[in-house]
Short mmCIF file of C-alpha atoms and ligand atoms in Angstrom, two decimals:
data_model
loop_
_atom_site.label_atom_id
_atom_site.label_comp_id
_atom_site.label_asym_id
_atom_site.label_seq_id
_atom_site.Cartn_x
_atom_site.Cartn_y
_atom_site.Cartn_z
CA UNK A 1 -177.00 -110.93 -37.59
CA UNK A 2 -178.98 -109.84 -34.56
CA UNK A 3 -178.18 -107.23 -32.17
CA UNK A 4 -180.30 -108.20 -29.16
CA UNK A 5 -178.80 -106.09 -26.41
CA UNK A 6 -177.39 -102.69 -27.06
CA UNK A 7 -176.68 -100.55 -23.99
CA UNK A 8 -175.93 -96.84 -24.32
CA UNK A 9 -172.87 -95.43 -22.68
CA UNK A 10 -173.71 -93.54 -19.56
CA UNK A 11 -174.98 -90.13 -20.71
CA UNK A 12 -171.86 -88.03 -21.45
CA UNK A 13 -171.44 -85.09 -19.15
CA UNK A 14 -171.12 -81.74 -20.92
CA UNK A 15 -167.36 -81.57 -21.87
CA UNK A 16 -165.67 -79.46 -19.24
CA UNK A 17 -163.03 -77.21 -20.75
CA UNK A 18 -159.98 -77.81 -18.59
CA UNK A 19 -156.26 -77.61 -18.98
CA UNK A 20 -155.80 -80.11 -16.27
CA UNK A 21 -154.17 -83.36 -17.40
CA UNK A 22 -155.29 -86.87 -16.29
CA UNK A 23 -152.76 -88.95 -14.37
CA UNK A 24 -154.49 -92.16 -15.46
CA UNK A 25 -152.06 -94.51 -17.23
CA UNK A 26 -148.83 -92.85 -16.00
CA UNK A 27 -145.80 -94.91 -15.10
CA UNK A 28 -144.19 -94.46 -11.70
CA UNK A 29 -141.69 -92.07 -13.38
CA UNK A 30 -144.60 -90.06 -14.89
CA UNK A 31 -146.32 -89.66 -11.47
CA UNK A 32 -143.02 -88.57 -10.06
CA UNK A 33 -142.91 -85.86 -12.75
CA UNK A 34 -146.37 -84.79 -11.82
CA UNK A 35 -145.33 -84.39 -8.21
CA UNK A 36 -142.25 -82.48 -9.18
CA UNK A 37 -144.43 -80.15 -11.26
CA UNK A 38 -146.45 -79.14 -8.15
CA UNK A 39 -143.28 -78.74 -6.05
CA UNK A 40 -143.19 -81.89 -3.98
CA UNK A 41 -139.65 -82.14 -2.69
CA UNK A 42 -137.54 -84.87 -4.27
CA UNK A 43 -137.02 -86.85 -1.10
CA UNK A 44 -140.74 -87.19 -0.46
CA UNK A 45 -141.62 -88.16 -4.03
CA UNK A 46 -140.96 -91.85 -3.98
CA UNK A 47 -143.29 -92.37 -1.02
CA UNK A 48 -145.90 -90.14 -2.55
CA UNK A 49 -145.71 -92.01 -5.84
CA UNK A 50 -146.40 -95.26 -3.99
CA UNK A 51 -149.45 -93.75 -2.39
CA UNK A 52 -150.78 -92.35 -5.64
CA UNK A 53 -150.06 -95.67 -7.39
CA UNK A 54 -152.08 -97.59 -4.79
CA UNK A 55 -155.09 -95.33 -4.95
CA UNK A 56 -155.17 -95.11 -8.71
CA UNK A 57 -154.33 -98.64 -9.76
CA UNK A 58 -155.34 -100.84 -6.88
CA UNK A 59 -158.48 -99.03 -5.63
CA UNK A 60 -159.34 -97.27 -8.93
CA UNK A 61 -160.43 -94.01 -7.21
CA UNK A 62 -161.61 -91.25 -9.52
CA UNK A 63 -161.19 -88.32 -7.21
CA UNK A 64 -158.14 -87.04 -5.26
CA UNK A 65 -160.42 -86.32 -2.29
CA UNK A 66 -160.77 -90.17 -1.79
CA UNK A 67 -157.06 -90.50 -1.15
CA UNK A 68 -157.25 -90.44 2.60
CA UNK A 69 -153.65 -91.36 3.24
CA UNK A 70 -152.55 -88.14 1.56
CA UNK A 71 -152.87 -84.83 3.40
CA UNK A 72 -155.55 -82.43 2.34
CA UNK A 73 -153.10 -79.74 1.14
CA UNK A 74 -151.38 -82.08 -1.33
CA UNK A 75 -154.70 -83.53 -2.52
CA UNK A 76 -155.84 -80.03 -3.26
CA UNK A 77 -152.70 -79.19 -5.10
CA UNK A 78 -152.98 -82.33 -7.18
CA UNK A 79 -156.59 -81.49 -7.96
CA UNK A 80 -155.76 -78.09 -9.23
CA UNK A 81 -153.29 -79.30 -11.80
CA UNK A 82 -154.39 -82.81 -12.58
CA UNK A 83 -157.53 -85.08 -12.82
CA UNK A 84 -158.16 -88.78 -12.64
CA UNK A 85 -160.51 -88.73 -15.60
CA UNK A 86 -160.78 -91.77 -17.78
CA UNK A 87 -161.19 -91.25 -21.56
CA UNK A 88 -164.78 -90.95 -22.61
CA UNK A 89 -166.70 -94.14 -23.50
CA UNK A 90 -168.74 -93.03 -26.50
CA UNK A 91 -170.54 -96.33 -27.02
CA UNK A 92 -170.95 -99.59 -25.09
CA UNK A 93 -172.40 -102.79 -26.62
CA UNK A 94 -173.19 -105.90 -24.76
CA UNK A 95 -173.45 -109.18 -26.66
CA UNK A 96 -175.93 -111.90 -25.83
CA UNK A 97 -172.76 -114.05 -24.93
CA UNK A 98 -171.54 -111.48 -22.47
CA UNK A 99 -168.89 -109.95 -24.74
CA UNK A 100 -168.73 -106.20 -24.24
CA UNK A 101 -167.31 -103.63 -26.66
CA UNK A 102 -166.45 -100.13 -25.81
CA UNK A 103 -165.65 -97.33 -28.24
CA UNK A 104 -163.24 -95.01 -26.36
CA UNK A 105 -162.48 -91.47 -27.33
CA UNK A 106 -159.00 -90.41 -26.23
CA UNK A 107 -158.36 -86.97 -25.01
CA UNK A 108 -157.64 -84.44 -27.73
CA UNK A 109 -154.01 -83.80 -28.37
CA UNK A 110 -154.41 -80.28 -29.78
CA UNK A 111 -156.94 -77.82 -31.11
CA UNK A 112 -157.47 -79.65 -34.38
CA UNK A 113 -157.69 -83.20 -32.94
CA UNK A 114 -161.21 -84.35 -31.93
CA UNK A 115 -159.58 -87.19 -30.07
CA UNK A 116 -158.73 -90.56 -31.59
CA UNK A 117 -161.33 -93.26 -31.18
CA UNK A 118 -160.41 -96.79 -30.54
CA UNK A 119 -162.16 -99.98 -29.57
CA UNK A 120 -161.65 -102.34 -26.75
CA UNK A 121 -163.35 -105.74 -26.35
CA UNK A 122 -164.00 -107.84 -23.18
CA UNK A 123 -164.51 -111.54 -23.63
CA UNK A 124 -165.74 -113.49 -20.54
CA UNK A 125 -165.07 -117.15 -20.42
CA UNK A 126 -165.62 -119.72 -17.69
CA UNK A 127 -162.00 -119.62 -16.37
CA UNK A 128 -160.89 -116.20 -17.56
CA UNK A 129 -161.83 -112.76 -18.72
CA UNK A 130 -159.84 -111.46 -21.62
CA UNK A 131 -159.48 -107.86 -22.71
CA UNK A 132 -158.42 -107.19 -26.32
CA UNK A 133 -156.67 -103.87 -26.48
CA UNK A 134 -155.28 -101.71 -29.28
CA UNK A 135 -151.73 -100.34 -29.60
CA UNK A 136 -152.23 -97.91 -32.53
CA UNK A 137 -155.01 -96.02 -34.21
CA UNK A 138 -155.02 -97.74 -37.55
CA UNK A 139 -152.02 -99.69 -38.88
CA UNK A 140 -149.20 -99.07 -41.36
CA UNK A 141 -149.18 -102.73 -42.44
CA UNK A 142 -151.68 -103.81 -45.09
CA UNK A 143 -152.65 -107.36 -44.44
CA UNK A 144 -155.16 -108.10 -47.11
CA UNK A 145 -157.73 -109.96 -44.93
CA UNK A 146 -157.76 -107.45 -42.11
CA UNK A 147 -160.02 -104.50 -41.98
CA UNK A 148 -157.62 -102.42 -39.92
CA UNK A 149 -155.07 -102.82 -42.77
CA UNK A 150 -157.38 -100.86 -45.07
CA UNK A 151 -157.22 -97.88 -42.66
CA UNK A 152 -154.25 -95.52 -42.54
CA UNK A 153 -152.23 -95.15 -39.41
CA UNK A 154 -153.30 -92.09 -37.44
CA UNK A 155 -150.78 -92.51 -34.67
CA UNK A 156 -149.30 -94.72 -31.93
CA UNK A 157 -151.22 -94.79 -28.69
CA UNK A 158 -149.41 -93.47 -25.71
CA UNK A 159 -148.60 -95.63 -22.66
CA UNK A 160 -151.35 -93.82 -20.84
CA UNK A 161 -153.91 -94.53 -23.49
CA UNK A 162 -153.08 -98.14 -23.58
CA UNK A 163 -153.34 -98.53 -19.85
CA UNK A 164 -156.59 -96.50 -19.93
CA UNK A 165 -158.31 -99.22 -21.86
CA UNK A 166 -157.78 -101.65 -18.97
CA UNK A 167 -158.91 -98.88 -16.51
CA UNK A 168 -162.01 -98.19 -18.45
CA UNK A 169 -162.88 -101.89 -18.65
CA UNK A 170 -162.39 -102.48 -14.96
CA UNK A 171 -164.30 -99.26 -14.18
CA UNK A 172 -167.26 -100.34 -16.35
CA UNK A 173 -167.16 -103.93 -14.96
CA UNK A 174 -166.85 -102.71 -11.35
CA UNK A 175 -163.66 -104.63 -11.20
CA UNK A 176 -162.04 -102.59 -8.32
CA UNK A 177 -162.33 -103.23 -4.61
CA UNK A 178 -165.71 -102.18 -3.14
CA UNK A 179 -167.31 -101.40 -6.49
CA UNK A 180 -170.83 -102.52 -7.62
CA UNK A 181 -170.76 -104.95 -10.50
CA UNK A 182 -173.12 -104.17 -13.45
CA UNK A 183 -176.46 -106.01 -13.61
CA UNK A 184 -176.09 -109.49 -15.27
CA UNK A 185 -172.38 -109.24 -15.44
CA UNK A 186 -170.59 -112.57 -15.51
CA UNK A 187 -167.60 -113.04 -13.16
CA UNK A 188 -165.20 -115.55 -14.55
CA UNK A 189 -164.33 -118.37 -12.16
CA UNK A 190 -160.90 -116.90 -11.39
CA UNK A 191 -160.96 -115.51 -7.91
CA UNK A 192 -163.49 -112.98 -8.84
CA UNK A 193 -161.29 -111.00 -11.31
CA UNK A 194 -163.21 -109.88 -14.30
CA UNK A 195 -160.19 -109.12 -16.42
CA UNK A 196 -157.62 -111.87 -15.84
CA UNK A 197 -155.91 -111.70 -19.25
CA UNK A 198 -154.95 -109.11 -21.84
CA UNK A 199 -154.23 -109.63 -25.55
CA UNK A 200 -152.74 -107.03 -27.80
CA UNK A 201 -154.97 -108.07 -30.70
CA UNK A 202 -157.02 -104.95 -31.32
CA UNK A 203 -155.95 -102.30 -33.80
CA UNK A 204 -152.31 -101.77 -34.77
CA UNK A 205 -149.04 -103.57 -34.73
CA UNK A 206 -147.70 -103.47 -31.06
CA UNK A 207 -144.04 -103.96 -32.03
CA UNK A 208 -144.24 -100.80 -34.09
CA UNK A 209 -145.18 -99.02 -30.90
CA UNK A 210 -142.52 -100.74 -28.77
CA UNK A 211 -141.96 -98.08 -26.11
CA UNK A 212 -145.65 -97.28 -25.54
CA UNK A 213 -146.48 -101.01 -25.26
CA UNK A 214 -143.49 -101.67 -22.95
CA UNK A 215 -144.29 -98.87 -20.61
CA UNK A 216 -148.01 -99.85 -20.53
CA UNK A 217 -147.10 -103.42 -19.69
CA UNK A 218 -144.86 -102.24 -16.88
CA UNK A 219 -147.80 -100.41 -15.36
CA UNK A 220 -150.31 -103.21 -15.95
CA UNK A 221 -148.16 -105.98 -14.55
CA UNK A 222 -146.98 -104.06 -11.45
CA UNK A 223 -148.13 -106.19 -8.54
CA UNK A 224 -148.88 -103.23 -6.33
CA UNK A 225 -151.42 -101.96 -8.68
CA UNK A 226 -153.33 -103.56 -11.62
CA UNK A 227 -151.28 -106.78 -10.93
CA UNK A 228 -151.86 -108.61 -14.16
CA UNK A 229 -148.99 -111.10 -14.43
CA UNK A 230 -146.77 -110.99 -17.58
CA UNK A 231 -147.77 -114.63 -18.25
CA UNK A 232 -151.31 -113.38 -18.68
CA UNK A 233 -150.43 -110.82 -21.24
CA UNK A 234 -150.08 -111.74 -24.84
CA UNK A 235 -148.58 -109.54 -27.52
CA UNK A 236 -149.60 -110.42 -31.09
CA UNK A 237 -147.36 -109.52 -33.97
CA UNK A 238 -147.55 -109.92 -37.72
CA UNK A 239 -143.85 -110.63 -37.65
CA UNK A 240 -141.62 -107.63 -36.81
CA UNK A 241 -138.54 -109.94 -36.46
CA UNK A 242 -135.95 -107.56 -35.03
CA UNK A 243 -138.34 -106.62 -32.13
CA UNK A 244 -139.27 -110.13 -31.12
CA UNK A 245 -136.15 -110.80 -29.03
CA UNK A 246 -136.37 -107.32 -27.34
CA UNK A 247 -140.10 -108.08 -26.54
CA UNK A 248 -139.08 -111.21 -24.64
CA UNK A 249 -136.27 -109.49 -22.77
CA UNK A 250 -137.88 -106.21 -21.93
CA UNK A 251 -141.53 -107.23 -21.53
CA UNK A 252 -141.45 -110.94 -20.82
CA UNK A 253 -144.92 -111.49 -22.08
CA UNK A 254 -146.50 -114.37 -23.97
CA UNK A 255 -146.03 -114.15 -27.80
CA UNK A 256 -148.47 -114.69 -30.56
CA UNK A 257 -147.55 -114.71 -34.20
CA UNK A 258 -149.99 -114.06 -36.94
CA UNK A 259 -148.82 -116.63 -39.34
CA UNK A 260 -151.72 -117.31 -41.62
CA UNK A 261 -149.68 -118.93 -44.43
CA UNK A 262 -147.07 -121.59 -44.67
CA UNK A 263 -145.39 -120.59 -47.99
CA UNK A 264 -143.66 -117.19 -48.53
CA UNK A 265 -145.38 -116.59 -51.79
CA UNK A 266 -148.84 -116.65 -50.17
CA UNK A 267 -147.76 -114.95 -46.94
CA UNK A 268 -146.22 -112.08 -48.96
CA UNK A 269 -149.76 -111.46 -50.24
CA UNK A 270 -151.71 -111.95 -47.01
CA UNK A 271 -149.12 -110.39 -44.65
CA UNK A 272 -146.99 -108.07 -46.85
CA UNK A 273 -144.46 -107.65 -44.03
CA UNK A 274 -143.41 -111.12 -44.94
CA UNK A 275 -141.43 -109.64 -47.88
CA UNK A 276 -139.13 -108.01 -45.34
CA UNK A 277 -139.12 -110.86 -42.82
CA UNK A 278 -139.89 -114.16 -44.45
CA UNK A 279 -141.21 -117.21 -42.72
CA UNK A 280 -137.84 -118.91 -42.03
CA UNK A 281 -136.43 -115.71 -40.30
CA UNK A 282 -139.74 -115.38 -38.32
CA UNK A 283 -139.66 -118.91 -37.09
CA UNK A 284 -135.97 -118.61 -36.15
CA UNK A 285 -136.94 -115.60 -33.94
CA UNK A 286 -139.55 -117.80 -32.32
CA UNK A 287 -137.10 -120.64 -31.64
CA UNK A 288 -134.95 -118.23 -29.77
CA UNK A 289 -137.69 -116.24 -28.07
CA UNK A 290 -136.40 -115.59 -24.50
CA UNK A 291 -138.10 -118.01 -21.98
CA UNK A 292 -139.88 -120.11 -24.65
CA UNK A 293 -140.60 -123.54 -23.23
CA UNK A 294 -143.42 -126.13 -23.09
CA UNK A 295 -144.75 -124.17 -20.23
CA UNK A 296 -144.57 -120.93 -22.17
CA UNK A 297 -145.56 -121.73 -25.61
CA UNK A 298 -145.88 -119.40 -28.61
CA UNK A 299 -149.38 -119.14 -30.12
CA UNK A 300 -149.54 -119.18 -33.86
CA UNK A 301 -152.67 -117.56 -35.28
CA UNK A 302 -153.98 -118.91 -38.47
CA UNK A 303 -157.02 -117.31 -40.06
CA UNK A 304 -159.03 -119.76 -42.15
CA UNK A 305 -159.62 -118.43 -45.69
CA UNK A 306 -161.68 -120.46 -48.07
CA UNK A 307 -159.64 -122.00 -50.86
CA UNK A 308 -156.60 -119.75 -49.98
CA UNK A 309 -154.71 -121.41 -47.03
CA UNK A 310 -157.01 -124.11 -45.84
CA UNK A 311 -155.96 -127.32 -47.72
CA UNK A 312 -154.74 -130.59 -46.03
CA UNK A 313 -151.34 -129.88 -47.52
CA UNK A 314 -151.29 -126.48 -45.84
CA UNK A 315 -152.14 -128.17 -42.46
CA UNK A 316 -149.37 -130.72 -42.92
CA UNK A 317 -146.85 -128.05 -43.88
CA UNK A 318 -147.83 -125.99 -40.84
CA UNK A 319 -147.13 -128.92 -38.56
CA UNK A 320 -143.78 -129.49 -40.30
CA UNK A 321 -142.70 -125.88 -40.03
CA UNK A 322 -143.45 -125.62 -36.33
CA UNK A 323 -141.55 -128.73 -35.44
CA UNK A 324 -139.32 -128.11 -32.44
CA UNK A 325 -141.03 -124.88 -31.43
CA UNK A 326 -143.10 -125.06 -28.20
CA UNK A 327 -146.28 -123.98 -29.94
CA UNK A 328 -150.06 -123.65 -29.68
CA UNK A 329 -152.10 -123.25 -32.85
CA UNK A 330 -155.07 -121.01 -32.92
CA UNK A 331 -157.35 -121.43 -35.99
CA UNK A 332 -159.40 -118.28 -36.46
CA UNK A 333 -162.57 -118.40 -38.62
CA UNK A 334 -162.24 -115.46 -40.96
CA UNK A 335 -164.50 -112.63 -40.06
CA UNK A 336 -165.69 -111.07 -43.26
CA UNK A 337 -166.05 -107.35 -43.73
CA UNK A 338 -167.72 -105.33 -46.51
CA UNK A 339 -165.60 -105.26 -49.62
CA UNK A 340 -163.34 -108.11 -48.70
CA UNK A 341 -162.40 -110.62 -51.42
CA UNK A 342 -162.01 -113.51 -48.90
CA UNK A 343 -164.60 -115.87 -47.42
CA UNK A 344 -164.35 -118.00 -44.32
CA UNK A 345 -163.51 -121.67 -44.88
CA UNK A 346 -166.42 -124.08 -44.58
CA UNK A 347 -166.91 -125.60 -41.16
CA UNK A 348 -166.05 -129.14 -42.29
CA UNK A 349 -162.82 -127.81 -43.88
CA UNK A 350 -161.88 -126.12 -40.60
CA UNK A 351 -162.61 -129.34 -38.72
CA UNK A 352 -160.47 -131.43 -41.17
CA UNK A 353 -157.57 -128.88 -40.93
CA UNK A 354 -157.81 -128.89 -37.12
CA UNK A 355 -157.79 -132.70 -37.04
CA UNK A 356 -154.54 -132.87 -38.95
CA UNK A 357 -152.98 -130.43 -36.55
CA UNK A 358 -154.41 -132.21 -33.59
CA UNK A 359 -153.08 -135.57 -34.77
CA UNK A 360 -149.59 -134.02 -34.93
CA UNK A 361 -149.87 -133.38 -31.22
CA UNK A 362 -151.08 -129.75 -31.07
CA UNK A 363 -154.22 -128.72 -29.27
CA UNK A 364 -155.75 -126.64 -32.01
CA UNK A 365 -158.74 -124.85 -30.66
CA UNK A 366 -160.81 -123.07 -33.26
CA UNK A 367 -161.36 -119.71 -31.76
CA UNK A 368 -165.10 -119.52 -31.27
CA UNK A 369 -166.34 -116.29 -32.76
CA UNK A 370 -167.45 -114.16 -29.85
CA UNK A 371 -169.57 -111.21 -29.81
CA UNK A 372 -170.63 -111.56 -33.46
CA UNK A 373 -173.82 -109.84 -32.88
CA UNK A 374 -171.84 -106.63 -31.84
CA UNK A 375 -169.16 -106.95 -34.51
CA UNK A 376 -166.54 -107.59 -31.89
CA UNK A 377 -164.13 -109.39 -34.18
CA UNK A 378 -160.50 -108.73 -34.11
CA UNK A 379 -159.26 -106.91 -37.20
CA UNK A 380 -162.41 -105.17 -37.81
CA UNK A 381 -162.75 -103.06 -34.74
CA UNK A 382 -163.81 -99.44 -34.81
CA UNK A 383 -164.87 -98.79 -38.40
CA UNK A 384 -168.03 -100.98 -38.11
CA UNK A 385 -168.86 -99.34 -34.88
CA UNK A 386 -168.43 -95.99 -36.36
CA UNK A 387 -171.11 -96.74 -38.89
CA UNK A 388 -173.27 -98.34 -36.27
CA UNK A 389 -172.77 -95.91 -33.53
CA UNK A 390 -173.44 -92.70 -35.35
CA UNK A 391 -176.99 -93.83 -35.90
CA UNK A 392 -177.30 -95.98 -32.75
CA UNK A 393 -176.06 -93.15 -30.57
CA UNK A 394 -178.64 -90.78 -31.77
CA UNK A 395 -181.48 -93.24 -31.31
CA UNK A 396 -180.35 -94.62 -28.02
CA UNK A 397 -181.30 -91.43 -26.29
CA UNK A 398 -184.84 -91.99 -27.41
CA UNK A 399 -185.47 -95.72 -27.19
CA UNK A 400 -182.94 -98.37 -26.63
CA UNK A 401 -184.89 -101.34 -27.77
CA UNK A 402 -186.17 -99.70 -30.92
CA UNK A 403 -182.64 -98.60 -31.77
CA UNK A 404 -181.29 -102.11 -31.31
CA UNK A 405 -184.03 -103.45 -33.60
CA UNK A 406 -183.52 -100.89 -36.29
CA UNK A 407 -179.71 -101.34 -36.42
CA UNK A 408 -180.08 -105.16 -36.50
CA UNK A 409 -182.42 -104.80 -39.47
CA UNK A 410 -179.97 -102.65 -41.50
N1 LIG B 501 -151.11 -106.41 -35.69
C1 LIG B 501 -151.13 -107.53 -34.82
C2 LIG B 501 -152.21 -107.54 -33.76
C3 LIG B 501 -153.56 -107.07 -34.22
S1 LIG B 501 -154.43 -108.22 -35.27
C4 LIG B 501 -151.06 -108.84 -35.65
O1 LIG B 501 -151.36 -108.73 -36.80
O2 LIG B 501 -150.83 -109.80 -35.05
C5 LIG B 501 -155.01 -109.52 -34.17
C6 LIG B 501 -155.26 -110.74 -34.85
O3 LIG B 501 -156.55 -110.66 -35.62
C7 LIG B 501 -154.23 -111.18 -35.91
O4 LIG B 501 -153.94 -112.51 -35.75
C8 LIG B 501 -154.97 -110.90 -37.17
O5 LIG B 501 -154.39 -111.62 -38.16
C9 LIG B 501 -156.43 -111.29 -36.84
N2 LIG B 501 -157.46 -110.80 -37.87
C10 LIG B 501 -157.27 -109.63 -38.60
N3 LIG B 501 -158.43 -109.47 -39.34
C11 LIG B 501 -159.15 -110.60 -39.15
C12 LIG B 501 -160.39 -110.99 -39.75
N4 LIG B 501 -161.10 -110.26 -40.65
N5 LIG B 501 -160.95 -112.21 -39.31
C13 LIG B 501 -160.25 -112.94 -38.37
N6 LIG B 501 -159.02 -112.57 -37.91
C14 LIG B 501 -158.50 -111.41 -38.30
FE1 LIG B 502 -152.08 -104.48 -38.91
FE2 LIG B 502 -152.29 -106.84 -37.61
FE3 LIG B 502 -154.22 -105.96 -39.28
FE4 LIG B 502 -151.93 -106.77 -40.28
S1 LIG B 502 -153.42 -108.08 -39.09
S2 LIG B 502 -153.08 -104.93 -40.92
S3 LIG B 502 -150.51 -106.04 -38.76
S4 LIG B 502 -153.52 -104.99 -37.41
#
C-alpha cells in the first residue's frame, strides 16, 4: 500500500472560545428560530430565512458581512449571536486516483466532549462526483465484516452535522459559485458540479437516525440551496425493515440494501440484525418500496467474502431471490481490516459470480476499490485514520513528503 499524496489540512487557527453557535446545516425552521432569538418580527422571518438560505447554501458564504441583500444592522445582530463556521477538518488526504478523505471534528457538545470525529469521502468519476457521508458516530449493529461494527455507538449525528459534511466537501473543493478550485482537482463531466451524488454509506445505520437523516436530506435537496435531487441521494441500510417504507414516503431517496448473504443462517452471522428482520421480510419491504420501478431501482450491496458467500450456488440464489424486484447488484470486494477473520474473494471468483448475475439480466458492476492508498473504504472509516493521522498530523507540519513516505512504510 502506498500513500503517494498526503496533504495536510489547512493549518488550524487557534481555537476561539465562543458561545456563538453556527447556523450551518440548519433547516428553514431552524433558521427561523435563530431569527426569532435575535428579535426579528414574525412577519419578516420568512423572507429573511429565504435570504439566509440563499447566502448559506447557494453561495456558501462564510461571513455575515458578505450577505449584501441583508441590512447592516441585522447582519451585525446575527454576527453577535451566531457564526457560519464549518466544523474543523483535522486531516485531509488525497489519493492518487483523486479520491479525497476528510477527518472532520464536530463542535463540542459540552465541557467533557472533545468533539466527535467522523470521516467523509469524496470519489470523483467521469460522469459524477459522489460524497460518502456518515449518519452516526460508530454503530449499534455488529456486522462481523465491518470495522465500524466493532466500535461502540457514540451518538447520532445531528441534521446540522450531516449537512456540514457536504458543506465541508464543497468548501474544500471550491464547489460554490465564484470559488477557486484546488490545484489538480478533477471536475466530473456533469455541468461542473463536483458533488453530484450522495451516499449514506459512511459510519452508522441511517435508519436508526431517521429524523436527523430526514431533516438533512430536506436541506440538501432543497432546490433553492444545495439542490441535490433526491434521485441522486442513496440511503444504505443493513435492513431496518419498519423504517424502509417511511424512508420512501418521507425522504423519497434511492434505496440500497446491504444484503451480503442469501440464506438466513449466514446472514444472521454477517448482519445480526437479520435475526430480527429476516431476508423474506426485508425483500418484501423492497418490493413495496414507494416509487420503486425500473427507472428507480434498488441497489443490493453484496460484499465478496472468500469461501463464505461467494459460490456459484450463492450467485444463483441471489438472482432467484431478487426476481420481480427492480434491482441493481453491487458486488463489493471485501476491504480487510486488522484483526478481521475474513478475506476478500479471489478475483476470478468475483468475475465468475458477476457473470452468473450478469447472465440473469443484471448489470453487476464490481465496485472498484477507490482511494485504497488512503484507506478510504466504506466500513473502515475513521479508526484507520486515527492511527494514521495522529502521527501524520505531527509530521506534516515539518515535512509533507517525508511524512507520507514514513506512513506508507509502516
Ligand atoms: N449501515 C449502513 C450504511 C453504512 S455501511 C449499511 O450497513 O448499509 C456501507 C456499506 O459498506 C455497506 O454495504 C457495508 O456492508 C459495506 N462494508 C462495511 N464494511 C466493509 C468492508 N470491510 N469491506 C467492504 N464493504 C464493507
Ligand atoms: Fe453498522 Fe452498516 Fe457496519 Fe453493519 S455494515 S456495522 S449496519 S455500519
